[in-house]
Amino acid sequence: MKAGAVFPAKRRVECVELPEPKISSATGVKLRILEVGVCGTDREICQFHHGTVPDGFDFLVLGHEVLAEVVETGPAVERFRPGDLAVPMVRLPCAHAECAACRGGRADFCYTGDFFERGIKQAHGFMTDFVVDEEAWLNPLPREMREVAILVEPLTIAEKTLAQIRAIQQRLPFERSSRRAVVLGAGPIGLLGAMALVNAGFQTYVYSRELPPNPRADVTNAIGAAYISSQVQSVEQLAETVGNIDVVYEAIGASQTAFDLLELLGSNGLFCFTGVPRHGQPVSVKADRLLYNLVLKNQAVLGAVNAGRDALEASVRDLGVFNHRWPHAVRALITGRYALGEFREPILKPSGIKNIIVLGGKA
Ligand SMILES: [Zn+2]
Ligand SMILES: [Zn+2]
């Protein structure tokens, strides 16, 4: 069977031939891969800025955003049967006994950095026809979510962030009639984050470069959020439009814009970083003003990466809700479908919102 892979040392991105895997443990589950989503992380890996091959290999099989169907189960598997849909965990725990996070089932908070990530760091991904995984790393999905389930993984980061927003905002012992959120960036992470924030009751604004009308603005409007182009409003004008900015959900990985907006965060506001900037030129930051605001306005800044099982379960539940609430907007996020043989194109020349690889020769 073919797999989409990257050879970092040879600086090549191409299909490799792999033998079809067999179940080798009582808790093993054989999966037929139905779809693999591609994102900026795959692009970073294919441009050789990121990604590590597994021990003993000179290549890494790509693919961390996955929808799979169970085809066979080991004798001790309890939660899955052939025909069930499943989404695998991306990050697997490090081996260190002293890592309380990994030992506690929360590899997303790993202390050592020696975790594994499927399709990213020292573990092959899922961009191929069949994969055998352990039951413990699989999450079940309802059949009726088949069409949109590939969005479960990219939604997990918003779910992890929202759980932390809820936890931190418990410090405010009063109810506010209206809470306002700004989403920076209108890629899939940003738009899914906007859906999660609207669904959580935030008056939500998506701030992105492209002028409307465009498909990202259409999705934004369809979910009851407001789309504001940075070519129309500066961050200062945006802050004036919004009023007290309670939450910023950053999903662009562009440091200057993020820090410009951090300066305008509201009282008791929370700024959540999820984008990863490429190490580039230094940006200018008004540090005194930022620190002054942080203290005098009771602000908090947090970063979030990957997600635990609780976020994945919240993602399955909420995507089901979004799918009922905004069926067209959710489907409109998936803009490109490619065959495995064409996997380089959506990764290296991305267009549209979310591109997916459809396995089994169907695109
Ligand atoms: Zn991704
Ligand atoms: Zn760890």
mmCIF file of C-alpha atoms and ligand atoms in Angstrom:
data_model
loop_
_atom_site.group_PDB
_atom_site.id
_atom_site.type_symbol
_atom_site.label_atom_id
_atom_site.label_comp_id
_atom_site.label_asym_id
_atom_site.label_seq_id
_atom_site.Cartn_x
_atom_site.Cartn_y
_atom_site.Cartn_z
ATOM 1 C CA MET A 1 0.000 0.000 0.000
ATOM 2 C CA LYS A 2 1.090 3.578 -0.661
ATOM 3 C CA ALA A 3 1.725 6.206 2.022
ATOM 4 C CA GLY A 4 2.395 9.954 1.816
ATOM 5 C CA ALA A 5 5.814 10.538 3.367
ATOM 6 C CA VAL A 6 8.614 13.016 3.898
ATOM 7 C CA PHE A 7 12.357 12.199 3.793
ATOM 8 C CA PRO A 8 13.922 15.075 5.765
ATOM 9 C CA ALA A 9 17.592 14.133 5.179
ATOM 10 C CA LYS A 10 17.067 13.749 1.416
ATOM 11 C CA ARG A 11 14.666 16.704 1.392
ATOM 12 C CA ARG A 12 12.069 14.745 -0.541
ATOM 13 C CA VAL A 13 8.298 14.532 -0.203
ATOM 14 C CA GLU A 14 6.854 11.484 -1.991
ATOM 15 C CA CYS A 15 4.785 8.302 -1.788
ATOM 16 C CA VAL A 16 6.420 5.199 -0.262
ATOM 17 C CA GLU A 17 5.333 1.536 -0.447
ATOM 18 C CA LEU A 18 4.516 -0.060 2.916
ATOM 19 C CA PRO A 19 3.348 -3.600 3.757
ATOM 20 C CA GLU A 20 -0.246 -3.811 4.987
ATOM 21 C CA PRO A 21 -0.017 -3.910 8.821
ATOM 22 C CA LYS A 22 -1.280 -6.830 10.914
ATOM 23 C CA ILE A 23 -2.695 -6.797 14.445
ATOM 24 C CA SER A 24 0.087 -7.959 16.776
ATOM 25 C CA SER A 25 -1.421 -7.385 20.238
ATOM 26 C CA ALA A 26 -4.664 -8.407 21.948
ATOM 27 C CA THR A 27 -5.681 -4.741 22.187
ATOM 28 C CA GLY A 28 -4.724 -3.847 18.610
ATOM 29 C CA VAL A 29 -7.276 -2.358 16.209
ATOM 30 C CA LYS A 30 -6.859 -2.411 12.441
ATOM 31 C CA LEU A 31 -8.153 0.753 10.805
ATOM 32 C CA ARG A 32 -9.053 1.560 7.228
ATOM 33 C CA ILE A 33 -8.177 5.227 6.796
ATOM 34 C CA LEU A 34 -11.044 7.118 5.155
ATOM 35 C CA GLU A 35 -9.784 10.708 5.180
ATOM 36 C CA VAL A 36 -6.725 12.678 6.284
ATOM 37 C CA GLY A 37 -6.866 16.441 6.719
ATOM 38 C CA VAL A 38 -3.799 18.543 5.931
ATOM 39 C CA CYS A 39 -2.750 21.748 7.670
ATOM 40 C CA GLY A 40 0.073 24.192 8.285
ATOM 41 C CA THR A 41 1.894 21.639 10.443
ATOM 42 C CA ASP A 42 2.144 19.305 7.418
ATOM 43 C CA ARG A 43 3.432 22.210 5.353
ATOM 44 C CA GLU A 44 6.121 22.993 7.945
ATOM 45 C CA ILE A 45 7.152 19.312 7.911
ATOM 46 C CA CYS A 46 7.245 19.154 4.100
ATOM 47 C CA GLN A 47 9.367 22.305 4.015
ATOM 48 C CA PHE A 48 11.725 20.541 6.466
ATOM 49 C CA HIS A 49 11.269 23.088 9.293
ATOM 50 C CA HIS A 50 9.560 20.629 11.603
ATOM 51 C CA GLY A 51 8.976 16.891 12.028
ATOM 52 C CA THR A 52 11.161 13.959 13.147
ATOM 53 C CA VAL A 53 11.385 10.468 11.626
ATOM 54 C CA PRO A 54 10.711 7.413 13.837
ATOM 55 C CA ASP A 55 13.760 5.436 15.041
ATOM 56 C CA GLY A 56 15.036 3.105 12.316
ATOM 57 C CA PHE A 57 13.421 4.997 9.407
ATOM 58 C CA ASP A 58 14.668 7.651 7.024
ATOM 59 C CA PHE A 59 11.107 8.839 6.352
ATOM 60 C CA LEU A 60 8.026 9.927 8.269
ATOM 61 C CA VAL A 61 4.542 8.963 7.113
ATOM 62 C CA LEU A 62 2.442 12.131 7.284
ATOM 63 C CA GLY A 63 -1.129 12.566 8.504
ATOM 64 C CA HIS A 64 -2.359 13.505 11.982
ATOM 65 C CA GLU A 65 -5.928 14.691 11.299
ATOM 66 C CA VAL A 66 -7.722 11.436 10.639
ATOM 67 C CA LEU A 67 -11.054 9.743 10.151
ATOM 68 C CA ALA A 68 -10.834 5.938 10.186
ATOM 69 C CA GLU A 69 -13.104 2.923 10.134
ATOM 70 C CA VAL A 70 -12.406 -0.180 12.229
ATOM 71 C CA VAL A 71 -11.943 -3.296 10.071
ATOM 72 C CA GLU A 72 -10.590 -5.831 12.579
ATOM 73 C CA THR A 73 -10.021 -5.997 16.342
ATOM 74 C CA GLY A 74 -7.722 -7.958 18.666
ATOM 75 C CA PRO A 75 -9.378 -10.432 21.080
ATOM 76 C CA ALA A 76 -9.194 -8.077 24.108
ATOM 77 C CA VAL A 77 -10.668 -5.002 22.357
ATOM 78 C CA GLU A 78 -13.872 -3.950 24.126
ATOM 79 C CA ARG A 79 -14.963 -0.551 22.820
ATOM 80 C CA PHE A 80 -14.743 -1.085 19.054
ATOM 81 C CA ARG A 81 -16.229 -3.414 16.461
ATOM 82 C CA PRO A 82 -15.673 -3.606 12.711
ATOM 83 C CA GLY A 83 -17.551 -0.816 10.963
ATOM 84 C CA ASP A 84 -17.187 1.677 13.838
ATOM 85 C CA LEU A 85 -15.721 5.106 13.099
ATOM 86 C CA ALA A 86 -12.695 6.228 15.096
ATOM 87 C CA VAL A 87 -10.432 9.245 15.548
ATOM 88 C CA PRO A 88 -6.939 8.451 16.887
ATOM 89 C CA MET A 89 -5.006 10.492 19.441
ATOM 90 C CA VAL A 90 -2.170 12.457 17.796
ATOM 91 C CA ARG A 91 0.158 12.776 20.785
ATOM 92 C CA LEU A 92 1.406 9.721 22.693
ATOM 93 C CA PRO A 93 3.069 9.906 26.137
ATOM 94 C CA CYS A 94 6.802 10.151 26.822
ATOM 95 C CA ALA A 95 8.468 7.233 28.627
ATOM 96 C CA HIS A 96 9.777 9.126 31.676
ATOM 97 C CA ALA A 97 8.494 7.851 35.014
ATOM 98 C CA GLU A 98 8.775 11.365 36.510
ATOM 99 C CA CYS A 99 6.519 13.021 33.902
ATOM 100 C CA ALA A 100 3.344 13.494 35.919
ATOM 101 C CA ALA A 101 1.437 14.744 32.857
ATOM 102 C CA CYS A 102 2.131 11.705 30.667
ATOM 103 C CA ARG A 103 1.715 9.269 33.558
ATOM 104 C CA GLY A 104 -1.597 10.986 34.337
ATOM 105 C CA GLY A 105 -2.898 10.510 30.794
ATOM 106 C CA ARG A 106 -2.309 14.112 29.718
ATOM 107 C CA ALA A 107 0.537 13.944 27.216
ATOM 108 C CA ASP A 108 -0.662 17.311 25.871
ATOM 109 C CA PHE A 109 0.875 18.828 29.032
ATOM 110 C CA CYS A 110 4.113 16.725 28.806
ATOM 111 C CA TYR A 111 6.981 18.184 30.860
ATOM 112 C CA THR A 112 9.913 16.472 29.134
ATOM 113 C CA GLY A 113 9.208 17.161 25.456
ATOM 114 C CA ASP A 114 9.982 13.512 24.694
ATOM 115 C CA PHE A 115 6.400 12.723 23.663
ATOM 116 C CA PHE A 116 5.571 11.185 20.282
ATOM 117 C CA GLU A 117 3.181 12.683 17.743
ATOM 118 C CA ARG A 118 1.651 10.628 14.953
ATOM 119 C CA GLY A 119 2.678 12.051 11.589
ATOM 120 C CA ILE A 120 4.764 14.778 13.239
ATOM 121 C CA LYS A 121 7.332 13.602 15.772
ATOM 122 C CA GLN A 122 8.993 10.162 15.839
ATOM 123 C CA ALA A 123 5.832 8.214 14.998
ATOM 124 C CA HIS A 124 4.323 7.465 11.592
ATOM 125 C CA GLY A 125 1.045 9.130 10.725
ATOM 126 C CA PHE A 126 -2.070 7.913 8.965
ATOM 127 C CA MET A 127 -1.759 9.022 5.328
ATOM 128 C CA THR A 128 -2.100 5.498 3.981
ATOM 129 C CA ASP A 129 -4.787 2.809 3.490
ATOM 130 C CA PHE A 130 -4.481 0.776 6.710
ATOM 131 C CA VAL A 131 -2.962 1.400 10.145
ATOM 132 C CA VAL A 132 -2.933 -0.754 13.280
ATOM 133 C CA ASP A 133 -3.319 1.285 16.472
ATOM 134 C CA GLU A 134 -3.937 0.454 20.122
ATOM 135 C CA GLU A 135 -7.511 0.651 21.413
ATOM 136 C CA ALA A 136 -6.347 3.008 24.174
ATOM 137 C CA TRP A 137 -5.445 5.685 21.584
ATOM 138 C CA LEU A 138 -8.741 5.566 19.705
ATOM 139 C CA ASN A 139 -11.895 7.590 20.225
ATOM 140 C CA PRO A 140 -15.295 6.469 18.920
ATOM 141 C CA LEU A 141 -17.402 8.655 16.643
ATOM 142 C CA PRO A 142 -21.125 8.518 15.870
ATOM 143 C CA ARG A 143 -21.892 7.326 12.323
ATOM 144 C CA GLU A 144 -24.000 10.404 11.532
ATOM 145 C CA MET A 145 -20.874 12.577 11.755
ATOM 146 C CA ARG A 146 -19.171 10.720 8.884
ATOM 147 C CA GLU A 147 -19.320 13.669 6.488
ATOM 148 C CA VAL A 148 -17.703 16.253 8.772
ATOM 149 C CA ALA A 149 -15.765 14.099 11.270
ATOM 150 C CA ILE A 150 -12.414 14.987 9.722
ATOM 151 C CA LEU A 151 -12.842 18.347 11.529
ATOM 152 C CA VAL A 152 -12.806 16.730 14.994
ATOM 153 C CA GLU A 153 -9.016 16.921 15.399
ATOM 154 C CA PRO A 154 -8.591 20.570 14.300
ATOM 155 C CA LEU A 155 -11.452 21.527 16.654
ATOM 156 C CA THR A 156 -9.706 19.984 19.684
ATOM 157 C CA ILE A 157 -7.390 22.959 20.189
ATOM 158 C CA ALA A 158 -10.384 25.300 20.533
ATOM 159 C CA GLU A 159 -11.958 22.854 22.985
ATOM 160 C CA LYS A 160 -8.800 22.666 25.076
ATOM 161 C CA THR A 161 -8.584 26.462 25.060
ATOM 162 C CA LEU A 162 -12.265 26.922 25.949
ATOM 163 C CA ALA A 163 -11.905 24.585 28.929
ATOM 164 C CA GLN A 164 -9.063 26.773 30.166
ATOM 165 C CA ILE A 165 -11.001 29.983 29.503
ATOM 166 C CA ARG A 166 -13.828 28.582 31.642
ATOM 167 C CA ALA A 167 -11.414 27.574 34.394
ATOM 168 C CA ILE A 168 -9.617 30.936 34.473
ATOM 169 C CA GLN A 169 -12.785 33.028 34.226
ATOM 170 C CA GLN A 170 -14.123 31.301 37.335
ATOM 171 C CA ARG A 171 -12.029 33.929 39.088
ATOM 172 C CA LEU A 172 -14.798 36.424 38.185
ATOM 173 C CA PRO A 173 -17.542 35.822 40.766
ATOM 174 C CA PHE A 174 -20.296 37.552 38.749
ATOM 175 C CA GLU A 175 -22.261 37.083 35.521
ATOM 176 C CA ARG A 176 -21.821 39.422 32.541
ATOM 177 C CA SER A 177 -24.684 39.881 30.129
ATOM 178 C CA SER A 178 -22.423 39.947 27.084
ATOM 179 C CA ARG A 179 -18.937 38.542 26.590
ATOM 180 C CA ARG A 180 -16.957 39.451 23.498
ATOM 181 C CA ALA A 181 -14.347 37.389 21.724
ATOM 182 C CA VAL A 182 -12.005 38.180 18.853
ATOM 183 C CA VAL A 183 -10.647 35.368 16.701
ATOM 184 C CA LEU A 184 -7.392 36.283 14.969
ATOM 185 C CA GLY A 185 -7.199 34.469 11.644
ATOM 186 C CA ALA A 186 -9.838 32.775 9.484
ATOM 187 C CA GLY A 187 -8.178 29.465 8.676
ATOM 188 C CA PRO A 188 -9.801 26.204 9.813
ATOM 189 C CA ILE A 189 -8.473 26.578 13.383
ATOM 190 C CA GLY A 190 -9.782 30.147 13.580
ATOM 191 C CA LEU A 191 -13.192 29.397 12.058
ATOM 192 C CA LEU A 192 -13.704 26.276 14.198
ATOM 193 C CA GLY A 193 -12.636 28.376 17.201
ATOM 194 C CA ALA A 194 -15.223 31.005 16.202
ATOM 195 C CA MET A 195 -17.913 28.293 16.075
ATOM 196 C CA ALA A 196 -16.892 27.090 19.540
ATOM 197 C CA LEU A 197 -16.957 30.640 20.938
ATOM 198 C CA VAL A 198 -20.347 31.489 19.386
ATOM 199 C CA ASN A 199 -21.666 28.186 20.712
ATOM 200 C CA ALA A 200 -20.324 29.073 24.166
ATOM 201 C CA GLY A 201 -22.294 32.333 24.082
ATOM 202 C CA PHE A 202 -19.604 34.833 23.053
ATOM 203 C CA GLN A 203 -20.378 37.707 20.714
ATOM 204 C CA THR A 204 -17.626 36.794 18.262
ATOM 205 C CA TYR A 205 -15.575 38.776 15.748
ATOM 206 C CA VAL A 206 -13.233 37.171 13.217
ATOM 207 C CA TYR A 207 -10.339 39.424 12.211
ATOM 208 C CA SER A 208 -8.501 38.421 9.048
ATOM 209 C CA ARG A 209 -6.660 40.033 6.159
ATOM 210 C CA GLU A 210 -8.802 39.097 3.148
ATOM 211 C CA LEU A 211 -11.498 41.569 2.070
ATOM 212 C CA PRO A 212 -15.093 40.345 2.085
ATOM 213 C CA PRO A 213 -16.989 38.913 0.314
ATOM 214 C CA ASN A 214 -15.040 35.648 0.485
ATOM 215 C CA PRO A 215 -15.790 32.074 1.636
ATOM 216 C CA ARG A 216 -14.242 32.652 5.099
ATOM 217 C CA ALA A 217 -16.436 35.704 5.665
ATOM 218 C CA ASP A 218 -19.447 33.684 4.453
ATOM 219 C CA VAL A 219 -18.794 30.981 7.080
ATOM 220 C CA THR A 220 -18.281 33.680 9.740
ATOM 221 C CA ASN A 221 -21.573 35.404 8.902
ATOM 222 C CA ALA A 222 -23.461 32.102 8.671
ATOM 223 C CA ILE A 223 -22.622 31.260 12.299
ATOM 224 C CA GLY A 224 -23.689 34.693 13.576
ATOM 225 C CA ALA A 225 -20.183 36.099 14.062
ATOM 226 C CA ALA A 226 -18.894 39.307 12.445
ATOM 227 C CA TYR A 227 -16.080 39.293 9.892
ATOM 228 C CA ILE A 228 -13.696 42.259 9.930
ATOM 229 C CA SER A 229 -10.882 42.627 7.406
ATOM 230 C CA SER A 230 -7.598 44.084 8.596
ATOM 231 C CA GLN A 231 -7.570 46.022 5.304
ATOM 232 C CA VAL A 232 -10.718 47.842 6.475
ATOM 233 C CA GLN A 233 -10.102 48.252 10.218
ATOM 234 C CA SER A 234 -6.837 48.640 12.129
ATOM 235 C CA VAL A 235 -6.549 46.729 15.432
ATOM 236 C CA GLU A 236 -7.403 50.008 17.216
ATOM 237 C CA GLN A 237 -10.596 50.359 15.163
ATOM 238 C CA LEU A 238 -11.374 46.683 15.775
ATOM 239 C CA ALA A 239 -11.087 47.202 19.535
ATOM 240 C CA GLU A 240 -13.409 50.193 19.280
ATOM 241 C CA THR A 241 -15.952 48.143 17.308
ATOM 242 C CA VAL A 242 -15.861 45.252 19.766
ATOM 243 C CA GLY A 243 -15.851 47.108 23.088
ATOM 244 C CA ASN A 244 -14.303 45.307 26.064
ATOM 245 C CA ILE A 245 -12.432 42.366 24.496
ATOM 246 C CA ASP A 246 -12.951 39.514 26.973
ATOM 247 C CA VAL A 247 -11.154 36.827 24.981
ATOM 248 C CA VAL A 248 -8.746 36.778 22.051
ATOM 249 C CA TYR A 249 -8.345 33.412 20.330
ATOM 250 C CA GLU A 250 -5.173 33.751 18.276
ATOM 251 C CA ALA A 251 -4.897 31.382 15.300
ATOM 252 C CA ILE A 252 -2.539 32.987 12.787
ATOM 253 C CA GLY A 253 0.969 32.634 14.172
ATOM 254 C CA ALA A 254 1.791 36.240 13.234
ATOM 255 C CA SER A 255 3.533 37.848 16.187
ATOM 256 C CA GLN A 256 3.152 41.542 15.313
ATOM 257 C CA THR A 257 -0.625 41.475 14.866
ATOM 258 C CA ALA A 258 -1.001 39.345 17.988
ATOM 259 C CA PHE A 259 1.021 41.717 20.170
ATOM 260 C CA ASP A 260 -0.701 44.772 18.669
ATOM 261 C CA LEU A 261 -4.026 43.263 19.719
ATOM 262 C CA LEU A 262 -2.715 42.128 23.118
ATOM 263 C CA GLU A 263 -2.229 45.814 23.888
ATOM 264 C CA LEU A 264 -5.956 46.329 23.351
ATOM 265 C CA LEU A 265 -7.209 43.379 25.399
ATOM 266 C CA GLY A 266 -10.060 44.414 27.709
ATOM 267 C CA SER A 267 -10.427 44.435 31.473
ATOM 268 C CA ASN A 268 -10.225 40.928 32.981
ATOM 269 C CA GLY A 269 -9.430 39.743 29.456
ATOM 270 C CA LEU A 270 -7.794 36.511 28.426
ATOM 271 C CA PHE A 271 -5.470 36.200 25.423
ATOM 272 C CA CYS A 272 -5.054 32.635 24.108
ATOM 273 C CA PHE A 273 -2.233 31.839 21.711
ATOM 274 C CA THR A 274 -2.605 28.736 19.500
ATOM 275 C CA GLY A 275 -0.652 29.742 16.365
ATOM 276 C CA VAL A 276 3.010 28.880 15.966
ATOM 277 C CA PRO A 277 5.102 31.619 14.333
ATOM 278 C CA ARG A 278 8.119 30.754 12.204
ATOM 279 C CA HIS A 279 11.219 32.171 13.922
ATOM 280 C CA GLY A 280 11.684 35.363 11.966
ATOM 281 C CA GLN A 281 12.554 39.005 12.375
ATOM 282 C CA PRO A 282 12.054 40.515 15.844
ATOM 283 C CA VAL A 283 8.824 42.478 16.192
ATOM 284 C CA SER A 284 8.342 45.656 18.157
ATOM 285 C CA VAL A 285 6.388 45.374 21.378
ATOM 286 C CA LYS A 286 5.417 48.145 23.789
ATOM 287 C CA ALA A 287 6.447 46.077 26.805
ATOM 288 C CA ASP A 288 5.713 48.722 29.454
ATOM 289 C CA ARG A 289 2.197 49.258 28.119
ATOM 290 C CA LEU A 290 1.565 45.479 27.944
ATOM 291 C CA LEU A 291 2.740 44.858 31.497
ATOM 292 C CA TYR A 292 0.853 47.912 32.786
ATOM 293 C CA ASN A 293 -2.363 46.544 31.240
ATOM 294 C CA LEU A 294 -1.725 42.990 32.393
ATOM 295 C CA VAL A 295 -1.595 44.120 35.987
ATOM 296 C CA LEU A 296 -4.069 47.003 36.069
ATOM 297 C CA LYS A 297 -6.669 45.147 33.968
ATOM 298 C CA ASN A 298 -6.289 41.700 35.619
ATOM 299 C CA GLN A 299 -5.399 40.131 32.280
ATOM 300 C CA ALA A 300 -4.125 36.636 31.588
ATOM 301 C CA VAL A 301 -2.170 35.237 28.649
ATOM 302 C CA LEU A 302 -2.001 31.546 27.886
ATOM 303 C CA GLY A 303 -0.742 29.211 25.198
ATOM 304 C CA ALA A 304 -2.278 25.869 24.289
ATOM 305 C CA VAL A 305 -0.974 23.006 22.179
ATOM 306 C CA ASN A 306 -2.398 19.622 21.229
ATOM 307 C CA ALA A 307 -5.290 18.290 23.298
ATOM 308 C CA GLY A 308 -6.197 15.638 25.807
ATOM 309 C CA ARG A 309 -8.956 13.085 25.599
ATOM 310 C CA ASP A 310 -11.419 15.409 27.357
ATOM 311 C CA ALA A 311 -10.951 17.993 24.582
ATOM 312 C CA LEU A 312 -11.312 15.306 21.931
ATOM 313 C CA GLU A 313 -14.578 14.127 23.466
ATOM 314 C CA ALA A 314 -15.790 17.738 23.720
ATOM 315 C CA SER A 315 -14.814 18.169 20.076
ATOM 316 C CA VAL A 316 -16.894 15.156 18.981
ATOM 317 C CA ARG A 317 -19.864 16.430 21.002
ATOM 318 C CA ASP A 318 -19.616 20.056 19.829
ATOM 319 C CA LEU A 319 -18.992 19.227 16.170
ATOM 320 C CA GLY A 320 -22.253 17.280 16.362
ATOM 321 C CA VAL A 321 -23.923 20.430 17.753
ATOM 322 C CA PHE A 322 -22.362 22.688 15.064
ATOM 323 C CA ASN A 323 -23.432 20.192 12.422
ATOM 324 C CA HIS A 324 -27.073 20.546 13.499
ATOM 325 C CA ARG A 325 -26.879 24.280 14.053
ATOM 326 C CA TRP A 326 -24.911 25.308 10.943
ATOM 327 C CA PRO A 327 -24.859 22.320 8.532
ATOM 328 C CA HIS A 328 -23.859 24.390 5.500
ATOM 329 C CA ALA A 329 -21.168 26.420 7.259
ATOM 330 C CA VAL A 330 -19.527 23.288 8.698
ATOM 331 C CA ARG A 331 -19.451 21.617 5.268
ATOM 332 C CA ALA A 332 -18.163 24.831 3.669
ATOM 333 C CA LEU A 333 -14.954 24.482 5.721
ATOM 334 C CA ILE A 334 -13.908 21.469 3.625
ATOM 335 C CA THR A 335 -12.951 23.079 0.335
ATOM 336 C CA GLY A 336 -10.628 20.617 -1.399
ATOM 337 C CA ARG A 337 -10.523 16.825 -1.800
ATOM 338 C CA TYR A 338 -7.429 15.127 -3.183
ATOM 339 C CA ALA A 339 -6.316 11.560 -3.934
ATOM 340 C CA LEU A 340 -3.316 10.131 -2.079
ATOM 341 C CA GLY A 341 -1.116 10.437 -5.184
ATOM 342 C CA GLU A 342 -1.729 14.225 -5.164
ATOM 343 C CA PHE A 343 -0.993 14.758 -1.455
ATOM 344 C CA ARG A 344 1.827 17.233 -2.062
ATOM 345 C CA GLU A 345 -0.399 19.780 -3.778
ATOM 346 C CA PRO A 346 -2.740 20.801 -0.910
ATOM 347 C CA ILE A 347 0.187 20.752 1.533
ATOM 348 C CA LEU A 348 2.703 22.759 -0.447
ATOM 349 C CA LYS A 349 0.307 24.933 -2.494
ATOM 350 C CA PRO A 350 -2.613 25.389 -0.110
ATOM 351 C CA SER A 351 -5.778 27.129 -1.256
ATOM 352 C CA GLY A 352 -9.311 27.305 0.106
ATOM 353 C CA ILE A 353 -10.024 26.598 3.783
ATOM 354 C CA LYS A 354 -9.555 22.902 4.703
ATOM 355 C CA ASN A 355 -8.117 20.377 2.264
ATOM 356 C CA ILE A 356 -8.383 16.656 2.801
ATOM 357 C CA ILE A 357 -6.886 13.527 1.286
ATOM 358 C CA VAL A 358 -9.552 10.931 0.504
ATOM 359 C CA LEU A 359 -8.113 7.426 0.719
ATOM 360 C CA GLY A 360 -9.218 4.331 -1.145
ATOM 361 C CA GLY A 361 -8.669 5.943 -4.546
ATOM 362 C CA LYS A 362 -11.736 8.186 -4.175
ATOM 363 C CA ALA A 363 -11.361 11.956 -4.249
HETATM 364 ZN ZN ZN B 1 -3.166 19.725 11.802
HETATM 365 ZN ZN ZN B 2 5.775 13.427 29.267
#
